[in-house]
Amino acid sequence: MIRKGIFKKPKNELEGNRRLKQNPAVNIPDEMCVACPNCKKTLFTSELAEHYNVCNCCEYHFRMNARQRIDKIADKDTFMENDADMISHNIIDFPNYDKKLNSSRLESAENDAVVCGFCTIGGYSTALFVMEPYFMMGSMGTVVGEKLTRLFEEATRRNLPVVGFTVSGGARMQEGILSLMQMAKVSGAVKNHSDRGNLYLTVLTDPTTGGVTASFAMLGDIIIAEPQALIGFAGPRVIEQTIRQKLPMGFQRAEFLLEKGFLDEIVHRKVQKAYIAKLLRLHSKGGEVS
Amino acid sequence: MSAFDKVKAARSSKRPTAKSYIEAIFSDFTEMHGDRRFADDKAVVAGIALLEDMPVTVIGLEKGSNTNERVMRNFGAAHPEGYRKALRQMKLAEKFNRPIVCIIDTSGAYCGIGAEERGQGQAIAENLYTMMTLKVPIISILIGEGGSGGALALAVADEVWMLENAVYSVISPEGCASILWKDSSKTKEASECLKLTAEHLLEFGVIEAIIPESKGFQAMCSNIKSELINTFNKNKSESIDTLVSKRYKKFRKIGERT
């Protein structure tokens, strides 16, 4: 059946207005919405923040910036940041690096790609580092290397554990070979920390790749990851180009790494704090038998 | 020579590979295979040899010198089992108190399904971690390409030497160009930007010495040989703990802030 007059133009202004009133606009809230990249459900940002930035429909873990994570992991008001004002310079005179640094500072509101400090988690004192995905995708240059090394050295002096959240595209190309050397430098600092009997726990989040995977991310005494996080040495696109074939579903995801024996556990964001606090408690007494 | 010329020279198929150096510098080289975990990676050649009269452990990343051998050695791109094989030999070197010489020539650690499944990142990380406090002297020599983490996994050493025309970089010029200009053919510009030549690396304090190539292969090898002997003899005069703490400090000061 064809509805009569469906294409009819309003004869005058009054008629037009009346029509609009008959179809009131849908209720548009004045807050921001995001679509879940996995299940496409529309979520309110406020709702998302309450749910640990996890989609309440499909459990997709949204990317979180460093401050949001610290807020969720450290006990309230205990986080004391170290080296907050250390900034990168264009040491090897790489084209456009200065510009890139400036825009990254604006985008992330951080001075570089890692935030380091000390805090308590569930009442247990620990060093904490959290990488910042919105600063050049958490890439590791000399500032990241130096801040992490200092954190491990300080934790070694104070005999404290280190808890670290990684998210990174790898070594920062713009600082050339000096970035590569940070892999060795931080690994050395982790070794010295470990040789003194201290605990190091890493939480690998989406994505952790390249030089970060091939150094301190994989050096934890305990390594956990977030569900579905991409973790690998080479990025999936590089591998596809090298071997000229499509990669299987789920390749390089946290579940795949757990199956292959490279992770201790996959821990949902909602229970991460309790999980980390429990492990800190289990390591707090040393190994002495009474 | 421009940076790009050096990249081409370092990759040239006419360039001698690790095995030629092992033959020219050491005697009685006895190869040891396998990582005791998964397989024997042929991109890594490892074993025990004599440096004059001193037993040393020698580990090389070998590209192969003809087409068949190159395929067999995966063009010098090691899998995790290659790095684990190297680490096993290094631990044995520590046990028997033998100095270690690493000869590096690789475009990078292999990226493929198997390499990821078996933990390429974890294997490299473990090498960096263990080598930093290994209680024997370590010298690494970059003879051709030093490709990123795959090269660094054998270069956490007390001294890193580099041939005049070798290159050592965080990313290949092709990779850099495709990220920076979305055009992987701009390798010439990228090679300049990356500061990957021996002169630059010496200036940055990443390497300790540049080995001249102009006098020909045999002369260069006898030069390397005498330098190795000198350095290992010098090492004997200090305690191993001093050597290990110097090794850490050396890497510690790269990018250090005051």
JSON list of N, CA and C in Angstrom, two decimals, chain A residues 5 9 28 33 46 49 66-67 70 72 79 88 90 93-94 122 124 152 171 174 188 191 200 217 230 261 285 290:
[
{"chain": "A", "resi": 5, "resn": "GLY", "atom": "N", "xyz": [0.35, 10.97, -0.21]},
{"chain": "A", "resi": 5, "resn": "GLY", "atom": "CA", "xyz": [0.98, 12.23, 0.17]},
{"chain": "A", "resi": 5, "resn": "GLY", "atom": "C", "xyz": [2.33, 12.09, 0.85]},
{"chain": "A", "resi": 9, "resn": "LYS", "atom": "N", "xyz": [5.06, 18.11, -0.42]},
{"chain": "A", "resi": 9, "resn": "LYS", "atom": "CA", "xyz": [5.77, 19.21, 0.23]},
{"chain": "A", "resi": 9, "resn": "LYS", "atom": "C", "xyz": [4.82, 19.96, 1.15]},
{"chain": "A", "resi": 28, "resn": "ILE", "atom": "N", "xyz": [18.86, 12.90, 22.35]},
{"chain": "A", "resi": 28, "resn": "ILE", "atom": "CA", "xyz": [20.33, 12.87, 22.21]},
{"chain": "A", "resi": 28, "resn": "ILE", "atom": "C", "xyz": [20.96, 13.37, 23.52]},
{"chain": "A", "resi": 33, "resn": "CYS", "atom": "N", "xyz": [29.76, 9.64, 23.13]},
{"chain": "A", "resi": 33, "resn": "CYS", "atom": "CA", "xyz": [29.59, 8.20, 22.93]},
{"chain": "A", "resi": 33, "resn": "CYS", "atom": "C", "xyz": [30.77, 7.66, 22.15]},
{"chain": "A", "resi": 46, "resn": "SER", "atom": "N", "xyz": [31.16, 8.03, 30.02]},
{"chain": "A", "resi": 46, "resn": "SER", "atom": "CA", "xyz": [31.11, 8.02, 31.49]},
{"chain": "A", "resi": 46, "resn": "SER", "atom": "C", "xyz": [30.92, 6.58, 31.99]},
{"chain": "A", "resi": 49, "resn": "ALA", "atom": "N", "xyz": [34.14, 4.62, 31.59]},
{"chain": "A", "resi": 49, "resn": "ALA", "atom": "CA", "xyz": [35.13, 4.91, 32.62]},
{"chain": "A", "resi": 49, "resn": "ALA", "atom": "C", "xyz": [34.80, 4.16, 33.91]},
{"chain": "A", "resi": 66, "resn": "ALA", "atom": "N", "xyz": [48.03, 6.35, 30.66]},
{"chain": "A", "resi": 66, "resn": "ALA", "atom": "CA", "xyz": [48.80, 5.98, 31.85]},
{"chain": "A", "resi": 66, "resn": "ALA", "atom": "C", "xyz": [48.11, 6.44, 33.14]},
{"chain": "A", "resi": 67, "resn": "ARG", "atom": "N", "xyz": [47.59, 7.67, 33.14]},
{"chain": "A", "resi": 67, "resn": "ARG", "atom": "CA", "xyz": [46.98, 8.21, 34.38]},
{"chain": "A", "resi": 67, "resn": "ARG", "atom": "C", "xyz": [45.74, 7.43, 34.78]},
{"chain": "A", "resi": 70, "resn": "ILE", "atom": "N", "xyz": [46.97, 4.25, 36.45]},
{"chain": "A", "resi": 70, "resn": "ILE", "atom": "CA", "xyz": [47.52, 4.48, 37.79]},
{"chain": "A", "resi": 70, "resn": "ILE", "atom": "C", "xyz": [46.37, 4.67, 38.77]},
{"chain": "A", "resi": 72, "resn": "LYS", "atom": "N", "xyz": [43.48, 3.37, 38.65]},
{"chain": "A", "resi": 72, "resn": "LYS", "atom": "CA", "xyz": [42.78, 2.11, 38.92]},
{"chain": "A", "resi": 72, "resn": "LYS", "atom": "C", "xyz": [43.65, 1.12, 39.70]},
{"chain": "A", "resi": 79, "resn": "PHE", "atom": "N", "xyz": [50.44, 7.44, 44.88]},
{"chain": "A", "resi": 79, "resn": "PHE", "atom": "CA", "xyz": [51.42, 7.44, 43.80]},
{"chain": "A", "resi": 79, "resn": "PHE", "atom": "C", "xyz": [52.29, 8.70, 43.83]},
{"chain": "A", "resi": 88, "resn": "SER", "atom": "N", "xyz": [62.42, 14.43, 25.98]},
{"chain": "A", "resi": 88, "resn": "SER", "atom": "CA", "xyz": [63.27, 13.97, 24.88]},
{"chain": "A", "resi": 88, "resn": "SER", "atom": "C", "xyz": [63.78, 15.13, 24.04]},
{"chain": "A", "resi": 90, "resn": "ASN", "atom": "N", "xyz": [65.92, 15.98, 20.18]},
{"chain": "A", "resi": 90, "resn": "ASN", "atom": "CA", "xyz": [66.22, 15.37, 18.88]},
{"chain": "A", "resi": 90, "resn": "ASN", "atom": "C", "xyz": [67.72, 15.13, 18.77]},
{"chain": "A", "resi": 93, "resn": "ASP", "atom": "N", "xyz": [69.21, 14.35, 15.31]},
{"chain": "A", "resi": 93, "resn": "ASP", "atom": "CA", "xyz": [68.79, 15.29, 14.26]},
{"chain": "A", "resi": 93, "resn": "ASP", "atom": "C", "xyz": [67.89, 14.61, 13.23]},
{"chain": "A", "resi": 94, "resn": "PHE", "atom": "N", "xyz": [66.93, 13.91, 13.70]},
{"chain": "A", "resi": 94, "resn": "PHE", "atom": "CA", "xyz": [66.04, 13.13, 12.83]},
{"chain": "A", "resi": 94, "resn": "PHE", "atom": "C", "xyz": [64.95, 14.04, 12.27]},
{"chain": "A", "resi": 122, "resn": "GLY", "atom": "N", "xyz": [47.09, -2.28, 47.29]},
{"chain": "A", "resi": 122, "resn": "GLY", "atom": "CA", "xyz": [46.50, -3.12, 48.33]},
{"chain": "A", "resi": 122, "resn": "GLY", "atom": "C", "xyz": [47.30, -3.04, 49.62]},
{"chain": "A", "resi": 124, "resn": "TYR", "atom": "N", "xyz": [50.58, -2.72, 49.85]},
{"chain": "A", "resi": 124, "resn": "TYR", "atom": "CA", "xyz": [51.98, -3.16, 49.68]},
{"chain": "A", "resi": 124, "resn": "TYR", "atom": "C", "xyz": [52.78, -2.15, 48.86]},
{"chain": "A", "resi": 152, "resn": "PHE", "atom": "N", "xyz": [64.21, 1.03, 38.33]},
{"chain": "A", "resi": 152, "resn": "PHE", "atom": "CA", "xyz": [64.72, -0.26, 38.77]},
{"chain": "A", "resi": 152, "resn": "PHE", "atom": "C", "xyz": [65.87, -0.10, 39.76]},
{"chain": "A", "resi": 171, "resn": "ALA", "atom": "N", "xyz": [61.09, 0.03, 19.93]},
{"chain": "A", "resi": 171, "resn": "ALA", "atom": "CA", "xyz": [62.12, 1.06, 20.07]},
{"chain": "A", "resi": 171, "resn": "ALA", "atom": "C", "xyz": [61.77, 2.26, 19.19]},
{"chain": "A", "resi": 174, "resn": "GLN", "atom": "N", "xyz": [63.16, 7.29, 15.81]},
{"chain": "A", "resi": 174, "resn": "GLN", "atom": "CA", "xyz": [63.67, 8.66, 15.69]},
{"chain": "A", "resi": 174, "resn": "GLN", "atom": "C", "xyz": [64.91, 8.91, 16.54]},
{"chain": "A", "resi": 188, "resn": "GLY", "atom": "N", "xyz": [69.60, -4.80, 31.78]},
{"chain": "A", "resi": 188, "resn": "GLY", "atom": "CA", "xyz": [70.66, -4.86, 32.78]},
{"chain": "A", "resi": 188, "resn": "GLY", "atom": "C", "xyz": [70.15, -4.42, 34.14]},
{"chain": "A", "resi": 191, "resn": "LYS", "atom": "N", "xyz": [68.06, -7.08, 35.61]},
{"chain": "A", "resi": 191, "resn": "LYS", "atom": "CA", "xyz": [68.90, -8.18, 36.11]},
{"chain": "A", "resi": 191, "resn": "LYS", "atom": "C", "xyz": [69.44, -7.86, 37.50]},
{"chain": "A", "resi": 200, "resn": "TYR", "atom": "N", "xyz": [59.58, -8.81, 40.12]},
{"chain": "A", "resi": 200, "resn": "TYR", "atom": "CA", "xyz": [59.21, -7.94, 38.99]},
{"chain": "A", "resi": 200, "resn": "TYR", "atom": "C", "xyz": [58.02, -8.58, 38.29]},
{"chain": "A", "resi": 217, "resn": "ALA", "atom": "N", "xyz": [59.62, -6.29, 28.81]},
{"chain": "A", "resi": 217, "resn": "ALA", "atom": "CA", "xyz": [58.25, -6.84, 28.92]},
{"chain": "A", "resi": 217, "resn": "ALA", "atom": "C", "xyz": [58.30, -8.34, 29.20]},
{"chain": "A", "resi": 230, "resn": "LEU", "atom": "N", "xyz": [47.44, -7.79, 21.87]},
{"chain": "A", "resi": 230, "resn": "LEU", "atom": "CA", "xyz": [48.39, -8.20, 20.85]},
{"chain": "A", "resi": 230, "resn": "LEU", "atom": "C", "xyz": [49.80, -8.13, 21.45]},
{"chain": "A", "resi": 261, "resn": "GLY", "atom": "N", "xyz": [52.84, -20.90, 26.27]},
{"chain": "A", "resi": 261, "resn": "GLY", "atom": "CA", "xyz": [53.68, -20.95, 27.47]},
{"chain": "A", "resi": 261, "resn": "GLY", "atom": "C", "xyz": [54.47, -19.70, 27.78]},
{"chain": "A", "resi": 285, "resn": "LYS", "atom": "N", "xyz": [56.90, -11.92, 52.25]},
{"chain": "A", "resi": 285, "resn": "LYS", "atom": "CA", "xyz": [57.55, -12.48, 53.43]},
{"chain": "A", "resi": 285, "resn": "LYS", "atom": "C", "xyz": [58.90, -13.12, 53.14]},
{"chain": "A", "resi": 290, "resn": "SER", "atom": "N", "xyz": [59.85, -20.83, 58.95]},
{"chain": "A", "resi": 290, "resn": "SER", "atom": "CA", "xyz": [59.92, -20.60, 60.41]},
{"chain": "A", "resi": 290, "resn": "SER", "atom": "C", "xyz": [59.83, -21.92, 61.16]}
]
